[in-house]
Coordinates of C-alpha atoms and ligand atoms in Angstrom, one line a residue:
M1 CA 15.7 -10.4 24.1
E2 CA 15.9 -6.7 24.4
H3 CA 12.9 -4.5 23.5
K4 CA 15.1 -2.4 21.2
E5 CA 15.3 -5.4 18.9
Y6 CA 11.7 -4.6 18.0
K7 CA 11.9 -0.8 17.7
V8 CA 14.4 2.0 18.0
I9 CA 13.3 5.5 18.6
L10 CA 15.5 8.6 18.8
P11 CA 14.8 11.3 21.4
P12 CA 13.9 14.7 20.0
E13 CA 17.3 16.1 20.8
E14 CA 18.9 13.5 18.6
I15 CA 17.2 14.8 15.4
P16 CA 19.8 15.5 12.8
K17 CA 20.7 19.2 12.5
E18 CA 22.2 19.0 9.0
W19 CA 21.1 17.4 5.8
Y20 CA 23.5 15.2 3.8
N21 CA 24.3 16.3 0.2
I22 CA 25.7 13.5 -2.1
L23 CA 26.9 15.8 -4.9
P24 CA 30.5 16.0 -3.6
D25 CA 30.6 12.2 -3.2
L26 CA 29.3 11.1 -6.6
P27 CA 31.6 8.8 -8.6
E28 CA 31.7 11.4 -11.4
P29 CA 30.5 15.0 -11.8
L30 CA 26.7 15.3 -12.3
P31 CA 25.9 16.5 -15.8
P32 CA 24.2 19.9 -15.5
P33 CA 20.6 20.6 -16.6
I34 CA 20.6 22.0 -20.2
N35 CA 18.4 24.3 -22.2
G36 CA 16.4 22.0 -24.6
S37 CA 16.6 24.4 -27.6
T38 CA 20.3 25.5 -27.3
G39 CA 21.8 22.4 -25.6
E40 CA 23.7 24.8 -23.3
P41 CA 23.9 24.3 -19.6
I42 CA 21.3 26.3 -17.7
N43 CA 22.5 29.2 -15.5
P44 CA 21.1 28.2 -12.0
A45 CA 20.0 31.8 -11.5
A46 CA 17.5 31.3 -14.3
L47 CA 15.7 28.7 -12.2
E48 CA 15.0 31.3 -9.5
R49 CA 11.9 32.5 -11.3
I50 CA 10.5 29.0 -10.7
F51 CA 12.0 27.7 -7.4
A52 CA 12.9 29.1 -4.0
K53 CA 16.3 30.9 -4.2
E54 CA 17.7 28.9 -1.3
C55 CA 16.6 25.6 -3.0
I56 CA 18.5 26.6 -6.2
R57 CA 21.5 27.4 -4.0
Q58 CA 21.2 23.9 -2.5
E59 CA 20.6 22.4 -5.9
V60 CA 24.2 23.1 -7.0
S61 CA 25.9 23.2 -3.6
S62 CA 29.1 21.1 -3.2
D63 CA 28.9 21.3 0.6
R64 CA 28.6 17.8 2.1
Y65 CA 26.4 19.0 5.0
I66 CA 23.8 21.7 4.9
K67 CA 22.3 23.2 8.1
I68 CA 18.6 22.6 8.7
P69 CA 16.9 25.9 9.7
E70 CA 15.6 25.9 13.3
E71 CA 12.0 26.6 12.1
V72 CA 12.2 23.5 9.9
I73 CA 13.6 21.3 12.7
R74 CA 10.6 22.5 14.9
A75 CA 8.1 21.6 12.2
Y76 CA 9.9 18.2 11.8
L77 CA 9.5 17.5 15.5
M78 CA 5.9 18.6 15.5
L79 CA 5.1 16.3 12.6
G80 CA 6.5 13.2 14.2
R81 CA 10.3 13.2 13.5
P82 CA 12.5 11.4 14.4
T83 CA 10.5 8.5 13.0
P84 CA 10.9 5.0 14.5
L85 CA 12.9 2.2 13.0
H86 CA 11.1 -1.1 13.4
R87 CA 12.1 -4.8 13.0
A88 CA 9.6 -6.9 11.0
R89 CA 9.9 -10.0 13.2
R90 CA 6.6 -11.6 12.3
F91 CA 7.3 -11.0 8.6
E92 CA 10.7 -12.7 9.0
E93 CA 9.0 -15.6 10.8
Y94 CA 6.3 -15.9 8.1
L95 CA 9.0 -16.0 5.4
K96 CA 11.1 -18.4 7.5
T97 CA 14.2 -16.4 6.7
P98 CA 17.4 -16.1 8.7
A99 CA 17.6 -12.5 7.4
E100 CA 16.8 -9.6 9.7
I101 CA 14.4 -7.1 8.2
Y102 CA 14.3 -3.5 9.5
F103 CA 12.2 -0.7 8.2
K104 CA 12.1 3.1 8.6
R105 CA 8.6 4.3 9.3
E106 CA 7.9 7.3 7.1
D107 CA 4.2 6.3 7.1
V108 CA 3.8 8.0 10.6
S109 CA 3.8 11.6 9.3
P110 CA 0.3 13.2 9.5
V111 CA -0.2 12.8 5.7
G112 CA 1.2 9.2 5.7
S113 CA 4.4 9.5 3.7
H114 CA 8.0 10.9 3.6
K115 CA 6.9 13.8 1.5
P116 CA 6.6 16.4 4.3
N117 CA 10.4 16.2 4.8
T118 CA 10.9 18.4 1.7
A119 CA 7.5 20.1 1.6
I120 CA 8.2 21.7 5.0
A121 CA 11.7 22.9 3.9
Q122 CA 10.5 24.3 0.6
A123 CA 7.4 26.0 2.1
Y124 CA 9.7 27.6 4.8
Y125 CA 12.1 29.0 2.2
L126 CA 9.3 30.2 -0.1
S127 CA 7.5 32.0 2.7
K128 CA 10.7 33.6 3.9
E129 CA 11.2 34.9 0.3
G130 CA 7.8 36.6 0.4
I131 CA 6.1 34.1 -2.0
R132 CA 2.3 33.8 -1.5
K133 CA 1.2 31.2 -4.0
V134 CA 2.8 27.9 -4.8
T135 CA 1.8 25.5 -7.5
T136 CA 2.6 21.8 -7.8
E137 CA 1.6 18.4 -9.3
T138 CA 0.6 15.3 -7.5
G139 CA 0.1 11.6 -8.4
A140 CA -1.5 9.7 -5.6
G141 CA -2.0 12.9 -3.7
Q142 CA 0.8 12.2 -1.2
W143 CA 2.9 15.1 -2.4
G144 CA 0.0 17.4 -2.8
S145 CA -1.2 16.7 0.7
A146 CA 2.3 17.2 2.1
L147 CA 2.6 20.6 0.4
C148 CA -0.9 21.7 1.4
L149 CA 0.0 20.8 5.0
A150 CA 3.3 22.7 4.7
G151 CA 1.4 25.6 3.1
A152 CA -1.0 25.7 6.1
L153 CA 2.0 25.9 8.5
F154 CA 3.8 28.7 6.5
S155 CA 0.7 30.6 5.2
L156 CA 1.0 29.8 1.5
E157 CA -1.8 29.4 -1.0
I158 CA -1.3 26.0 -2.6
I159 CA -2.6 25.0 -6.1
V160 CA -2.3 21.3 -7.0
F161 CA -2.7 19.6 -10.3
M162 CA -3.6 16.0 -9.6
T163 CA -3.3 13.3 -12.3
R164 CA -6.8 12.5 -13.4
S165 CA -6.6 8.7 -12.8
S166 CA -5.8 9.4 -9.1
Y167 CA -8.3 12.2 -8.8
I168 CA -10.9 9.5 -9.7
Q169 CA -9.3 6.6 -7.8
K170 CA -8.3 8.5 -4.7
P171 CA -11.0 11.0 -3.8
Y172 CA -10.0 11.2 -0.1
R173 CA -6.6 12.5 -0.9
K174 CA -8.3 15.4 -2.7
T175 CA -10.4 16.0 0.4
L176 CA -7.2 15.9 2.6
M177 CA -5.6 18.6 0.4
E178 CA -8.7 20.8 0.6
L179 CA -8.8 20.2 4.4
F180 CA -5.4 21.9 4.6
G181 CA -6.7 24.8 2.5
G182 CA -5.3 23.7 -1.0
K183 CA -7.0 24.1 -4.4
V184 CA -7.1 20.9 -6.5
Y185 CA -7.6 20.4 -10.3
P186 CA -7.7 17.1 -12.1
S187 CA -4.9 17.0 -14.7
P188 CA -5.0 17.3 -17.7
S189 CA -7.3 20.3 -16.8
E190 CA -9.2 23.0 -18.7
V191 CA -7.3 25.7 -16.8
T192 CA -4.0 25.6 -18.7
K193 CA -3.0 25.6 -22.3
A194 CA -0.9 22.4 -21.7
G195 CA -3.9 20.7 -20.1
K196 CA -6.2 21.6 -22.9
S197 CA -3.9 20.3 -25.6
F198 CA -3.7 16.8 -23.9
L199 CA -7.5 16.8 -23.5
A200 CA -8.0 17.7 -27.1
N201 CA -6.2 14.4 -28.0
D202 CA -7.9 12.3 -25.4
P203 CA -10.8 13.7 -23.3
Q204 CA -10.4 10.7 -20.9
H205 CA -6.7 11.2 -20.6
P206 CA -5.6 9.5 -17.3
G207 CA -2.9 12.2 -16.9
S208 CA 0.7 11.7 -15.7
L209 CA 3.1 13.5 -13.4
G210 CA 4.8 15.0 -16.4
I211 CA 1.6 16.6 -17.7
A212 CA 0.7 17.9 -14.2
I213 CA 4.1 19.5 -13.9
S214 CA 3.6 21.3 -17.2
E215 CA 0.3 22.7 -15.9
A216 CA 1.7 23.7 -12.5
L217 CA 4.6 25.5 -14.2
E218 CA 2.3 27.3 -16.6
V219 CA 0.2 28.7 -13.7
A220 CA 3.3 29.6 -11.6
L221 CA 4.9 31.5 -14.5
G222 CA 1.6 33.3 -15.3
S223 CA 1.0 34.5 -11.7
E224 CA 2.4 37.3 -9.5
N225 CA 4.4 36.4 -6.4
A226 CA 4.0 32.7 -7.3
K227 CA 6.5 29.9 -7.5
Y228 CA 6.5 26.2 -8.1
S229 CA 7.5 23.3 -5.9
L230 CA 8.6 19.8 -7.0
G231 CA 8.2 16.8 -4.7
S232 CA 11.0 14.6 -6.0
V233 CA 13.8 14.2 -8.6
L234 CA 15.8 17.4 -8.0
N235 CA 19.0 17.5 -5.8
H236 CA 17.5 19.8 -3.2
V237 CA 14.5 17.5 -2.7
L238 CA 16.8 14.5 -2.2
L239 CA 18.9 16.6 0.1
H240 CA 15.9 17.3 2.4
Q241 CA 15.0 13.6 2.4
S242 CA 18.4 12.6 3.7
I243 CA 17.0 13.2 7.2
V244 CA 15.5 9.7 6.8
G245 CA 18.8 8.0 6.2
L246 CA 20.7 10.1 8.8
E247 CA 18.2 9.0 11.5
A248 CA 18.2 5.4 10.3
K249 CA 22.0 5.3 10.4
K250 CA 21.9 6.4 14.1
Q251 CA 19.2 3.9 14.8
M252 CA 21.1 1.0 13.3
E253 CA 24.2 2.1 15.3
I254 CA 22.1 1.9 18.5
L255 CA 21.3 -1.7 17.5
G256 CA 25.0 -2.4 16.7
K257 CA 23.9 -3.5 13.2
K258 CA 25.0 -2.6 9.6
P259 CA 22.6 -3.2 6.8
D260 CA 23.8 -5.5 4.1
V261 CA 21.1 -4.4 1.6
V262 CA 19.1 -1.1 1.5
I263 CA 15.9 -1.1 -0.5
G264 CA 13.4 1.5 -1.6
C265 CA 10.8 2.1 -4.3
I266 CA 11.5 4.8 -6.9
G267 CA 9.1 7.2 -8.5
G268 CA 11.3 10.2 -8.9
G269 CA 13.8 8.7 -6.4
S270 CA 13.5 10.8 -3.3
N271 CA 12.4 8.3 -0.6
F272 CA 15.0 5.7 -1.8
S273 CA 17.8 8.3 -1.9
G274 CA 16.7 9.8 1.4
L275 CA 17.3 6.5 3.1
A276 CA 20.2 5.3 1.0
Y277 CA 22.5 8.3 0.3
P278 CA 23.9 8.7 3.9
L279 CA 24.6 5.0 3.8
I280 CA 26.1 5.1 0.3
Y281 CA 28.5 7.7 1.8
E282 CA 29.3 5.3 4.7
E283 CA 29.9 2.5 2.2
K284 CA 32.2 4.8 0.1
I285 CA 34.4 5.5 3.1
R286 CA 34.3 2.1 4.9
K287 CA 33.6 -0.4 2.2
Y288 CA 31.4 -2.7 4.2
G289 CA 30.0 -4.3 1.0
M290 CA 26.5 -2.8 1.5
R291 CA 24.2 -3.2 -1.5
F292 CA 21.5 -0.7 -2.6
V293 CA 18.4 -1.8 -4.5
A294 CA 15.9 0.7 -6.1
V295 CA 12.6 -0.8 -7.2
E296 CA 10.4 0.5 -10.0
P297 CA 7.1 -0.8 -11.6
K298 CA 7.3 -2.8 -14.8
A299 CA 4.7 -0.5 -16.2
V300 CA 7.2 2.5 -16.1
P301 CA 10.6 0.8 -16.5
S302 CA 12.8 3.9 -16.6
T303 CA 16.0 2.4 -15.2
T304 CA 15.5 -1.2 -16.3
R305 CA 14.4 -0.6 -20.0
G306 CA 14.9 3.1 -20.5
E307 CA 17.9 5.1 -21.6
Y308 CA 20.4 7.3 -19.7
A309 CA 19.9 10.5 -21.7
Y310 CA 18.9 14.1 -21.6
D311 CA 15.1 14.5 -21.4
Y312 CA 12.6 17.0 -20.2
G313 CA 11.2 16.8 -16.7
D314 CA 7.7 17.3 -17.9
S315 CA 5.6 16.2 -20.8
S316 CA 5.4 19.4 -22.8
G317 CA 9.1 20.3 -22.7
M318 CA 8.8 23.4 -20.5
T319 CA 11.5 22.4 -18.0
P320 CA 15.2 22.2 -18.6
M321 CA 16.5 18.9 -19.8
L322 CA 18.0 16.6 -17.1
K323 CA 20.5 13.7 -17.7
M324 CA 18.6 10.8 -16.3
Y325 CA 17.2 7.3 -16.9
T326 CA 14.0 7.9 -18.7
V327 CA 11.4 6.1 -20.9
G328 CA 10.8 9.4 -22.7
N329 CA 8.7 12.4 -21.6
K330 CA 5.9 11.5 -24.0
F331 CA 5.6 7.9 -22.7
Q332 CA 1.9 7.3 -21.9
I333 CA 2.1 5.9 -18.4
P334 CA -0.4 3.1 -17.6
P335 CA -2.8 3.9 -14.7
I336 CA -1.2 1.6 -12.1
H337 CA -2.3 2.1 -8.5
A338 CA 1.2 3.1 -7.4
A339 CA 0.5 6.6 -8.7
G340 CA 3.6 8.0 -7.0
L341 CA 5.7 5.8 -9.3
R342 CA 4.1 7.1 -12.5
Y343 CA 6.9 9.3 -13.7
H344 CA 8.9 8.8 -16.9
G345 CA 12.3 9.9 -15.5
K346 CA 14.4 9.3 -12.3
A347 CA 16.5 11.7 -10.2
P348 CA 19.8 12.6 -12.1
S349 CA 22.0 11.8 -9.1
L350 CA 20.3 8.4 -8.6
S351 CA 20.5 7.7 -12.3
L352 CA 24.3 8.4 -12.2
L353 CA 24.7 6.0 -9.3
I354 CA 22.7 3.3 -11.2
K355 CA 24.8 3.9 -14.3
N356 CA 28.0 3.5 -12.2
G357 CA 26.7 0.3 -10.6
V358 CA 26.6 1.8 -7.1
V359 CA 22.8 1.2 -7.0
N360 CA 21.1 -1.7 -8.7
S361 CA 17.5 -1.4 -9.9
K362 CA 14.8 -4.0 -10.6
A363 CA 11.2 -3.9 -11.7
Y364 CA 8.0 -5.7 -10.6
H365 CA 4.4 -6.0 -11.6
Q366 CA 1.7 -4.4 -9.5
V367 CA -0.1 -7.6 -8.6
E368 CA 2.9 -9.3 -7.1
C369 CA 3.7 -6.1 -5.2
L370 CA 0.2 -5.6 -3.8
N371 CA 0.3 -9.3 -2.7
A372 CA 3.5 -8.7 -0.9
G373 CA 1.9 -5.6 0.7
K374 CA -1.1 -7.7 1.9
L375 CA 1.3 -10.2 3.5
F376 CA 3.2 -7.4 5.2
A377 CA -0.1 -5.9 6.5
M378 CA -1.1 -9.3 7.9
C379 CA 2.2 -9.9 9.6
E380 CA 3.0 -6.4 10.9
G381 CA -0.3 -4.6 11.0
I382 CA 0.8 -1.8 8.7
V383 CA -1.0 -1.3 5.4
P384 CA 1.8 -0.2 2.9
A385 CA 1.1 2.3 0.2
P386 CA 1.1 0.6 -3.3
E387 CA 4.4 2.4 -4.0
T388 CA 5.9 1.0 -0.9
A389 CA 4.6 -2.5 -1.7
H390 CA 7.2 -2.5 -4.6
A391 CA 10.0 -2.1 -2.1
I392 CA 8.4 -4.9 0.0
K393 CA 8.3 -7.3 -2.9
A394 CA 12.0 -6.8 -3.3
V395 CA 12.5 -7.4 0.4
V396 CA 10.6 -10.7 0.2
D397 CA 12.9 -11.8 -2.7
E398 CA 16.0 -10.8 -0.7
A399 CA 14.7 -12.6 2.4
L400 CA 13.9 -15.8 0.4
E401 CA 17.4 -15.6 -1.3
A402 CA 18.9 -15.4 2.2
K403 CA 16.9 -18.5 3.2
R404 CA 18.3 -20.4 0.2
Q405 CA 21.8 -19.3 1.1
G406 CA 21.4 -19.7 4.9
S407 CA 22.6 -16.2 5.2
K408 CA 21.8 -13.9 8.2
K409 CA 21.9 -10.7 6.2
V410 CA 20.4 -7.5 7.4
I411 CA 17.8 -5.9 5.2
L412 CA 16.8 -2.2 5.7
F413 CA 13.9 -0.7 3.7
N414 CA 12.0 2.5 3.6
L415 CA 8.4 2.2 4.5
S416 CA 7.7 5.3 2.5
G417 CA 4.0 5.5 3.2
H418 CA 0.8 3.9 4.4
G419 CA -2.0 2.8 2.1
L420 CA -5.0 3.6 4.2
L421 CA -6.1 6.1 1.5
D422 CA -5.2 3.7 -1.3
L423 CA -7.5 0.8 -0.2
K424 CA -9.0 0.8 -3.7
A425 CA -5.8 -0.8 -4.9
Y426 CA -6.2 -3.7 -2.5
E427 CA -9.9 -3.9 -3.3
D428 CA -9.0 -4.3 -7.0
L429 CA -6.4 -6.9 -6.0
F430 CA -9.1 -8.9 -4.2
N431 CA -11.5 -8.5 -7.2
N432 CA -8.9 -9.7 -9.6
S433 CA -9.4 -6.6 -11.6
L434 CA -5.8 -5.4 -11.8
T435 CA -3.8 -5.4 -15.0
N436 CA -0.1 -6.2 -15.1
Y437 CA 0.9 -3.5 -17.5
E438 CA 4.1 -4.0 -19.4
P439 CA 4.9 -1.8 -22.4
S440 CA 6.0 -3.6 -25.6
E441 CA 9.5 -3.1 -27.0
E442 CA 7.9 -1.1 -29.8
V443 CA 6.1 1.3 -27.4
I444 CA 9.3 2.0 -25.5
A445 CA 11.4 2.4 -28.7
R446 CA 8.9 4.8 -30.1
S447 CA 8.8 6.9 -26.9
L448 CA 12.7 6.9 -26.7
S449 CA 13.1 7.9 -30.3
S450 CA 11.1 11.1 -29.6
I451 CA 13.7 12.2 -27.1
R452 CA 16.6 11.4 -29.4
M453 CA 15.3 13.9 -31.8
V454 CA 15.7 16.9 -29.4
Ligands
LIG501 C1 5.6 9.8 -3.8 C2 5.8 8.5 -3.2 C3 6.8 7.6 -3.6 C4 7.6 7.9 -4.9 O1 8.3 9.0 -4.9 P1 9.9 9.1 -4.6 O2 10.3 10.5 -4.9 O3 10.6 8.1 -5.5 O4 10.0 8.7 -3.2 C5 6.9 6.4 -3.0 N1 6.2 6.1 -1.9 C6 5.2 7.0 -1.4 C7 4.4 6.5 -0.2 C8 5.0 8.2 -2.0 O5 4.1 9.0 -1.5

């Protein structure tokens, strides 16, 4: 057996020089963001007060490939790109499956996830524009630490609103953000009007990404020379993440393999899309019969029980409305450990692909996911993030299905991050103190009815 059947690395000169943009290749035009009070499409220029100008240009670009700036490529190389592609041989053997399981190692970045792929690009464009201060939200702290790292590299002051449940459960991610020079507030916080209003209703509010976004926007809009940065959902973020799939495509080609099924977990949708979109394009042209599976938590069932509708990106209605799968922006999201999956909506482009049946989605409970994560750690030595454990649970189901069918299918998944700063999740698993949250029909219906009124 050849060694490359365990691991494929790309040399630095093979790093992709362009990102892939799926917008020109979607099955139908993407509905534009609209203004919530007028219902009119937003003029993209209006978003330049909030986001880097270049990111807004990318947000609406119809170019299939967009050049990666040389400074961004250098930072990618410095932070461990191209990342390896591994085969999970011991995991396959444990599952006694004829399937081959490959995974893209986005856990090897210095902060332990795929998030620097866009943090670096956004920080670069913001600093080139003369911006000094950048605000953002974070759940598990993965995005916050990626942006603080990028801020340290491109001399930006970073202010992070971290969902309170994570601020309490994951204190080391806060330390990591501070280590890179960032300032971190628990959200809802006392420093914004939005935060105070949520605390007034519930002083112990666990927070959500939607609330933290409202707070970060409020601070960015109220400060000089400041802008905001989003770690998922928007087209330009998914564009930057395409580096993952472009590398993986080259690596699978080196192996002479084509994936039959591509799997990733979805919070806002960026790591899944980063891996899958370049392969969805391949599938569109060549029609291999590849399948694409996006995995969400049952606690936040946006694509499996939500609605494809216009909704706000945040919890207070400060953002434009996006056409996406959502459980409603006021949905109170249970404090599951996969904090990066605690978001009410999903990326508009991914939502469109799910609606059109190009991507299938499924949902799992956190206990079954963390058990799959433990199994993966025991077989492969890598502790997956609780978010990633959702993808792994779907991989297990695909591999067992392949066993039943005697099929040698090739599974590729995104190992979006490691869980070494999320050990509390596994500790709670061992103590049997985890809840399998699943909102009732009534809770979801109530939450969705509030978005139908706008
Ligand atoms: C943030 C995060 C996610 C979820 O966000 P996406 O934008 O859907 O990728 C998944 N896994 C890890 C490790 C994360 O940090």
